[in-house]
Coordinates of C-alpha atoms and ligand atoms in Angstrom, one line a residue:
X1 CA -12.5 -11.5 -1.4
X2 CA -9.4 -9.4 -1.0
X3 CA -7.5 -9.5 2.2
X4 CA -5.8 -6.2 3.1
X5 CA -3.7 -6.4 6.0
X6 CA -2.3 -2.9 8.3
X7 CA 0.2 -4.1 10.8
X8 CA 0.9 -0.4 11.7
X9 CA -3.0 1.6 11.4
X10 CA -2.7 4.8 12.9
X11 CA -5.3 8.0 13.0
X12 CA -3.9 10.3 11.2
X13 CA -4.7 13.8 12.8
X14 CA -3.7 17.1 11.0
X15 CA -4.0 20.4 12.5
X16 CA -4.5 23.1 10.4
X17 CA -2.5 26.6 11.9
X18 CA -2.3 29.7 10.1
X19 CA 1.4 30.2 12.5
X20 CA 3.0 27.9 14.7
X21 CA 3.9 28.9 18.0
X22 CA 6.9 27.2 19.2
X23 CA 6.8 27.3 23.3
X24 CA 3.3 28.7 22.9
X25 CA -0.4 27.5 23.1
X26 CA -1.6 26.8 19.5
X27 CA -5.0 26.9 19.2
X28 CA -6.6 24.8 16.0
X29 CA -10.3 25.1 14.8
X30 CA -9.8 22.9 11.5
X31 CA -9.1 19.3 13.0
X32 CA -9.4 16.2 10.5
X33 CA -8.9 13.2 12.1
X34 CA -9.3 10.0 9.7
X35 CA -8.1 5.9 10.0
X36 CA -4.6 6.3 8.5
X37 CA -2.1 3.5 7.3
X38 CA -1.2 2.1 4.0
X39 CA -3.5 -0.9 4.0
X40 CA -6.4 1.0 4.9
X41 CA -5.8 2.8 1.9
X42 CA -5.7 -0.4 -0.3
X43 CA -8.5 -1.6 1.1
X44 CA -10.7 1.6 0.7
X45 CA -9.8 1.8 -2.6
X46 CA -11.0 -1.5 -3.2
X47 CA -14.3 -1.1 -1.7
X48 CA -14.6 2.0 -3.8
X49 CA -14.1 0.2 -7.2
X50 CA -17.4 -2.1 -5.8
X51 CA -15.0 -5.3 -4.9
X52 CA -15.4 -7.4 -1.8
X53 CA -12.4 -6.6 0.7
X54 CA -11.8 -7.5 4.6
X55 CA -9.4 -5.0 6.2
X56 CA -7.5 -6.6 9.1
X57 CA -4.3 -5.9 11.2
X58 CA -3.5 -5.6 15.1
X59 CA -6.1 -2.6 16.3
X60 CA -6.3 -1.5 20.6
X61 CA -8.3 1.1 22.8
X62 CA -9.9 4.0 21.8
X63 CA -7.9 4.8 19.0
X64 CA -8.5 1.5 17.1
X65 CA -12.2 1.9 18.0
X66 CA -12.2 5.3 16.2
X67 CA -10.1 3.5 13.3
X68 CA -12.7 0.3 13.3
X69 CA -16.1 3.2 13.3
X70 CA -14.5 5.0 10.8
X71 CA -14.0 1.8 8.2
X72 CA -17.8 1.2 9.3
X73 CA -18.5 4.7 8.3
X74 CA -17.0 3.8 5.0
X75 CA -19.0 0.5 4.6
X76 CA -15.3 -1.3 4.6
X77 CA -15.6 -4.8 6.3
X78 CA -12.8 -5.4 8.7
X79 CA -11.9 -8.2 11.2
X80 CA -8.6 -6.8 13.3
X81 CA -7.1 -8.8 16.3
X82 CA -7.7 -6.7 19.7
X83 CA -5.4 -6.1 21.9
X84 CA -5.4 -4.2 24.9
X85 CA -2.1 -2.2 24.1
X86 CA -3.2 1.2 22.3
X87 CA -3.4 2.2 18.7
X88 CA -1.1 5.2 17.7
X89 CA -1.6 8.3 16.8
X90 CA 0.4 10.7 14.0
X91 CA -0.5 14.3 13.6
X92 CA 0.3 16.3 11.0
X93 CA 0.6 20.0 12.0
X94 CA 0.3 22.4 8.6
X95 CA 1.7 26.0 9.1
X96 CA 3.1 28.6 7.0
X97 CA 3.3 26.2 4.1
X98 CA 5.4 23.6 6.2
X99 CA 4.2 20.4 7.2
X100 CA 5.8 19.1 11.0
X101 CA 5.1 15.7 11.8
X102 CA 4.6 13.7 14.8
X103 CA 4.3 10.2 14.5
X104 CA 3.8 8.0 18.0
X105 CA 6.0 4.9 18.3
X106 CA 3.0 3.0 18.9
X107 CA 2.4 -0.3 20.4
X108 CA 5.2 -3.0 20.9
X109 CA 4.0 -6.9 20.5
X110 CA 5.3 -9.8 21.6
X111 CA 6.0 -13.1 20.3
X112 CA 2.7 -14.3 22.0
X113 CA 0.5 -11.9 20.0
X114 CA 2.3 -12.3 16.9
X115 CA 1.3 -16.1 17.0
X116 CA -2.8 -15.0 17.7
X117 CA -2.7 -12.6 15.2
X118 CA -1.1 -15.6 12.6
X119 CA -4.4 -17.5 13.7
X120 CA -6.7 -14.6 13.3
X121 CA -5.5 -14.5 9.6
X122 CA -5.4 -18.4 9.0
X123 CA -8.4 -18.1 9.7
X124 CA -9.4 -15.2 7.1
X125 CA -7.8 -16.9 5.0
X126 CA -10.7 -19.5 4.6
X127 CA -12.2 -16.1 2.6
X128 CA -9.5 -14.9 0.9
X129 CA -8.7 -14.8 -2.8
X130 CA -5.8 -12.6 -2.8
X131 CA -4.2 -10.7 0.0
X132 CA -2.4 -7.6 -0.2
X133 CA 0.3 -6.6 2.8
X134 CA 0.9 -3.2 2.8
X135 CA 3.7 -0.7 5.1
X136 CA 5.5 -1.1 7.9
X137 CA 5.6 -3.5 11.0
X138 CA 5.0 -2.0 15.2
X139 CA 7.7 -2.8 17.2
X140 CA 8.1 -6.1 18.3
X141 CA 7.2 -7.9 14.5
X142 CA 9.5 -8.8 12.0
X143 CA 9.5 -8.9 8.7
X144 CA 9.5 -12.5 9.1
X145 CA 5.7 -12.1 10.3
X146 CA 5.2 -11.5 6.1
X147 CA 7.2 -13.9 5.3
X148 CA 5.0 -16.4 7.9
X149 CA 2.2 -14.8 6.1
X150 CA 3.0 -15.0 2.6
X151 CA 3.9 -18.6 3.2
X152 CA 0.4 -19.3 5.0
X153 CA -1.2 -17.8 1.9
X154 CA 1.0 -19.6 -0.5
X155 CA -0.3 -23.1 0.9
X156 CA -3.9 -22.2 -0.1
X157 CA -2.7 -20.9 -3.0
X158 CA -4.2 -17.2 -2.3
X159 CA -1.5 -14.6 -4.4
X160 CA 0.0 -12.3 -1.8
X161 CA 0.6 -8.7 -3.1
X162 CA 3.3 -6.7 -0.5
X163 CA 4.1 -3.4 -0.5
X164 CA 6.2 -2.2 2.3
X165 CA 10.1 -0.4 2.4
X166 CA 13.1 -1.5 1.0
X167 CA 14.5 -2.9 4.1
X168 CA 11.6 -4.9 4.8
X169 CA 11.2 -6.2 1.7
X170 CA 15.0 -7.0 1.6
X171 CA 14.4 -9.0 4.4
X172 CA 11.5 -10.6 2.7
X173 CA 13.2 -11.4 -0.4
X174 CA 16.0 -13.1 1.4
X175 CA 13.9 -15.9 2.0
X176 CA 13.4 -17.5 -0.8
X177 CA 10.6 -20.2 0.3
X178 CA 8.2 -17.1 0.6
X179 CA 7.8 -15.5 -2.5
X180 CA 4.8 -12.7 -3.0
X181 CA 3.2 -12.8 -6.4
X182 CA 3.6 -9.3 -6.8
X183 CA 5.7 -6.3 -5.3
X184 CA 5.3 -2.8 -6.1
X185 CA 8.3 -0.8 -4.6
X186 CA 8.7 3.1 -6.3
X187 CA 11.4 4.2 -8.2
X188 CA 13.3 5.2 -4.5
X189 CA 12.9 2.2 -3.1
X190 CA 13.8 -0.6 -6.1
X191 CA 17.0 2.4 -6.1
X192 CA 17.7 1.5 -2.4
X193 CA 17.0 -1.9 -2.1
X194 CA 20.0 -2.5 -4.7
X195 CA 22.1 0.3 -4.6
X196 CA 21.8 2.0 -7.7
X197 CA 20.2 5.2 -9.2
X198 CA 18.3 4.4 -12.0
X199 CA 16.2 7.2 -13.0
X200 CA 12.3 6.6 -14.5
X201 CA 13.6 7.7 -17.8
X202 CA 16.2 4.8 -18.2
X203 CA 14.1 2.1 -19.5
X204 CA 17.6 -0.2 -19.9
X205 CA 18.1 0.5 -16.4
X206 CA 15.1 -0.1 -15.3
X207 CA 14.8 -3.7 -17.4
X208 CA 18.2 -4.3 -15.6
X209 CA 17.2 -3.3 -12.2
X210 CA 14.2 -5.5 -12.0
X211 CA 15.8 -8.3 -14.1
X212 CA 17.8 -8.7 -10.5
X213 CA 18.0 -12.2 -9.5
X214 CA 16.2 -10.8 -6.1
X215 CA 13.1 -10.7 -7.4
X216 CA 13.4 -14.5 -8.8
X217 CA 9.9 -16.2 -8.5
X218 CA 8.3 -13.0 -8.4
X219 CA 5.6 -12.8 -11.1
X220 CA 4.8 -9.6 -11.2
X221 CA 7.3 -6.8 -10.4
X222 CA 5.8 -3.4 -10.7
X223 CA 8.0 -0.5 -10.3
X224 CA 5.7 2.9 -9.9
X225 CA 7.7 6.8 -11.7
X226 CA 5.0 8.6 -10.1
X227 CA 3.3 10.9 -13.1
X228 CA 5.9 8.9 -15.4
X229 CA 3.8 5.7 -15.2
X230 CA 5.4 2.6 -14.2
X231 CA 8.1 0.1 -15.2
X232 CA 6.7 -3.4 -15.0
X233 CA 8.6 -6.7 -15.4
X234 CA 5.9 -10.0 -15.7
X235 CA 7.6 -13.3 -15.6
X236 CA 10.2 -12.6 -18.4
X237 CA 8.2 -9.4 -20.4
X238 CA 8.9 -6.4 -19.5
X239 CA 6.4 -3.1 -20.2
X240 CA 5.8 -0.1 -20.0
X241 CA 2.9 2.0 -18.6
X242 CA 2.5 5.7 -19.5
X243 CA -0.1 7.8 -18.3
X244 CA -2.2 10.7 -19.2
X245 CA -1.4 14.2 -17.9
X246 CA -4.2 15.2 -15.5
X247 CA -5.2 17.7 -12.8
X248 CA -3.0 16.4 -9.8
X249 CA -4.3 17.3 -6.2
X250 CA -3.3 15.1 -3.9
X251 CA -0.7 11.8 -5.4
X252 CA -0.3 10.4 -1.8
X253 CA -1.8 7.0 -1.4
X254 CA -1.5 6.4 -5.1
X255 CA 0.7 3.8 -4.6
X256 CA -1.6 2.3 -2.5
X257 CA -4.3 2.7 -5.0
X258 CA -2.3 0.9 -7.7
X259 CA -2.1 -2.1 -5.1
X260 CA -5.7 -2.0 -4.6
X261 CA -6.0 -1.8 -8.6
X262 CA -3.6 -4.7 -9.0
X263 CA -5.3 -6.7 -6.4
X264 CA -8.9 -6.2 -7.9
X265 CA -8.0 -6.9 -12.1
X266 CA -5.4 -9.9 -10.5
X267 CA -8.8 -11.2 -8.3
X268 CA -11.0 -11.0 -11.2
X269 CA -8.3 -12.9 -13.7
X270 CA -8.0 -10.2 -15.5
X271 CA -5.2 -10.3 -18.9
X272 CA -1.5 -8.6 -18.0
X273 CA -2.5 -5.4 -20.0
X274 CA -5.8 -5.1 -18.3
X275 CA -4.3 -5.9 -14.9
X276 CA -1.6 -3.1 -16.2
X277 CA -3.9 -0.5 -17.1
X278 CA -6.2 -1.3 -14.2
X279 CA -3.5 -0.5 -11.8
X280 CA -2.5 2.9 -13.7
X281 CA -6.2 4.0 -13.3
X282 CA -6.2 3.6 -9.9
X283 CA -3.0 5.4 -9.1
X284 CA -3.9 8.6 -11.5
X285 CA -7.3 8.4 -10.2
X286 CA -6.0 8.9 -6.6
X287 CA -3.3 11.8 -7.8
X288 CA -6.5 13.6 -9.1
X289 CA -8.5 13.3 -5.4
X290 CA -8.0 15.7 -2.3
X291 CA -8.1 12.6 0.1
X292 CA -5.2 10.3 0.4
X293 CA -6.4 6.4 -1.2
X294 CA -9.5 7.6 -2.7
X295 CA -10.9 7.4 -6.1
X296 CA -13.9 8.6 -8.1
X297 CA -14.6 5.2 -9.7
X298 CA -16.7 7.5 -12.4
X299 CA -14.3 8.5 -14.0
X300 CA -12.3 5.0 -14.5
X301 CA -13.6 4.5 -17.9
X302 CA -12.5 7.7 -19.1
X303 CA -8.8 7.4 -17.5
X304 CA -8.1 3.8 -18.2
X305 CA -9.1 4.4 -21.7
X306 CA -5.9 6.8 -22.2
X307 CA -3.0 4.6 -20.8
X308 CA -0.7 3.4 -22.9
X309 CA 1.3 0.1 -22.6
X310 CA 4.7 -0.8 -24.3
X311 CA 6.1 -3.8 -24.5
X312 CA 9.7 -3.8 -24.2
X313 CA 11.7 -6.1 -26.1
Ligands
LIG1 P1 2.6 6.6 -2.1 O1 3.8 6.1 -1.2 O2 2.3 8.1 -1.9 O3 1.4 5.7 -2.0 P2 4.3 5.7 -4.3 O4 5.6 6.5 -4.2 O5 4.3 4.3 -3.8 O6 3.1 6.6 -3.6 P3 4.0 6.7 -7.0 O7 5.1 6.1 -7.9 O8 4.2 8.1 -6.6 O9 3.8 5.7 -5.8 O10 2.7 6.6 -7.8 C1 2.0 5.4 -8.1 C2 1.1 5.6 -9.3 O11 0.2 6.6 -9.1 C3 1.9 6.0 -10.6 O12 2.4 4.8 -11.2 C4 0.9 6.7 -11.4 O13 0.0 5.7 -12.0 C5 0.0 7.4 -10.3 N1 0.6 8.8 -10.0 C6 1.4 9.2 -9.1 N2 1.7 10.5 -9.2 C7 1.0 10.9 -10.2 C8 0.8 12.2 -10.8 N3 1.5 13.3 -10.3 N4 0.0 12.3 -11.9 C9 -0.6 11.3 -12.3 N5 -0.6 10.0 -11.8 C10 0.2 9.9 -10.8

């Protein structure tokens, strides 16, 4: 099965105002409360293309109950640490076509519950096929704690696919013993992580960006353009992915669901243009959804059938 791992899960709360009264009460009939964080989205994703996932992470109090009932809601199996310190919360508050954000710090961990929550995964492990790591870290964790965990993974020879920000995955990539099988940073963050401005239309910069010796003993290095497709280097080929034009609604989480799609066709041994093409589908199929990581797995057949893969020489 796949492992999908949220360090950081959150419920995501968005209040709906038609005006937004600063230093006033705001009253809000349209609440939507769901279980937020990028590995949540993976693994719902997963679960929705009809492949076995375990969603795991550090979850406490109410608010990783509600985030636990709601992936039961879903059907999604999941097996978090618990800890007494509370999940966070981060609302969204939409008003006069603005979007203000507040996002709770959350909990802080120590060193003591870093080293139970590297049991509780050891332990998945035993399950695990491939394992995707996906956002950003509470306070307290490093991004040594993916390193730890790519390295645990790497000794039962389980693929580790991490998505997370440039300056994690900076750190990441400085150790070299730990190397992910696959990263899939956007266009922004390969940009940041080695200070250049490549646009998605530069397919010599791109081939030079990712040819980097930073991402040495990476097999798969997957750079997403948004609606331009994606820029992919594997071992020493390089291609490129173009997608159809379709109805977007919603294209946050579709990076998430090309993890989820990477993890699934890479699971299931797929070929490098099916894994490719798989992980396209997924990603266009979320753009064309109103809720963030989610797909309509009925209309796979009918998307993956139009993406287009060149092989760069
Ligand atoms: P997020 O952080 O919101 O999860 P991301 O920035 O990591 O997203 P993107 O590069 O925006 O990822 O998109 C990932 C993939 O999703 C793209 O490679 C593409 O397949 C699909 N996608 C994204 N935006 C669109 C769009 N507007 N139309 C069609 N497909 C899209």
């Amino acid at each position: 099965m796949i492992i999908s791992v949220t360090m950081n899960p959150s419920v995501d709360i968005s209040y709906r105002l038609e005006e937004f009264r600063l230093n006033g009460v705001n009253r809000v009939e349209n609440v939507l409360k769901t279980a937020g964080g990028k590995g949540l989205n993976v693994a719902r994703v997963v679960h929705l293309l009809n492949s076995p996932v375990m969603a795991t992470g550090i979850l406490g109090g109410t608010i990783g109950d509600f985030i636990e009932s709601q992936l039961q809601l879903d059907g999604i199996s999941h097996d978090f640490l618990k800890t007494d310190q509370e999940s966070r919360n981060c609302i969204a508050i939409l008003h006069d076509g603005n979007q203000t954000e507040i996002l709770e710090a959350g909990p802080t961990f120590s060193k003591q519950e870093e080293m139970q929550f590297l049991q509780h995964y050891s332990k998945l492990l035993e399950k695990g096929e491939v394992v995707t790591i996906s956002g950003s870290l509470p306070r307290g964790l490093e991004a040594s704690l993916y390193s730890q965990m790519i390295l645990l993974a790497k000794q039962q020879q389980i693929p580790v696919i991490l998505d997370c920000s440039e300056k994690i995955l900076k750190q990441v990539l400085d150790f070299q013993e730990a190397r992910p099988l696959a990263i899939k940073p956007n266009i922004d963050e390969l940009n940041e992580l080695l200070n250049l401005q490549v646009s998605a239309d530069d397919i010599n910069g791109l081939r030079e960006a990712v040819s980097h010796s930073c991402f040495s003993g990476i097999d798969w290095v997957l750079v997403s353009l948004g609606a331009k497709g994606a820029f992919i280097k594997y071992l020493d080929d390089y291609y490129f992915a173009r997608i159809p034009k379709v109805p977007v609604v919603n294209p946050v989480g579709s990076g998430d669901s090309v993890v989820a799609g990477l993890a699934v066709a890479i699971l299931q041994k797929k070929t490098v243009e099916n894994v490719i093409k798989t992980a396209m589908t997924t990603g266009v199929l979320n753009a064309m959804e109103t809720q963030t990581g989610f797909v309509n797995s009925e209309k796979f057949d009918f998307v993956y059938s139009q993406i287009e893969i060149q092989k760069i020489m």
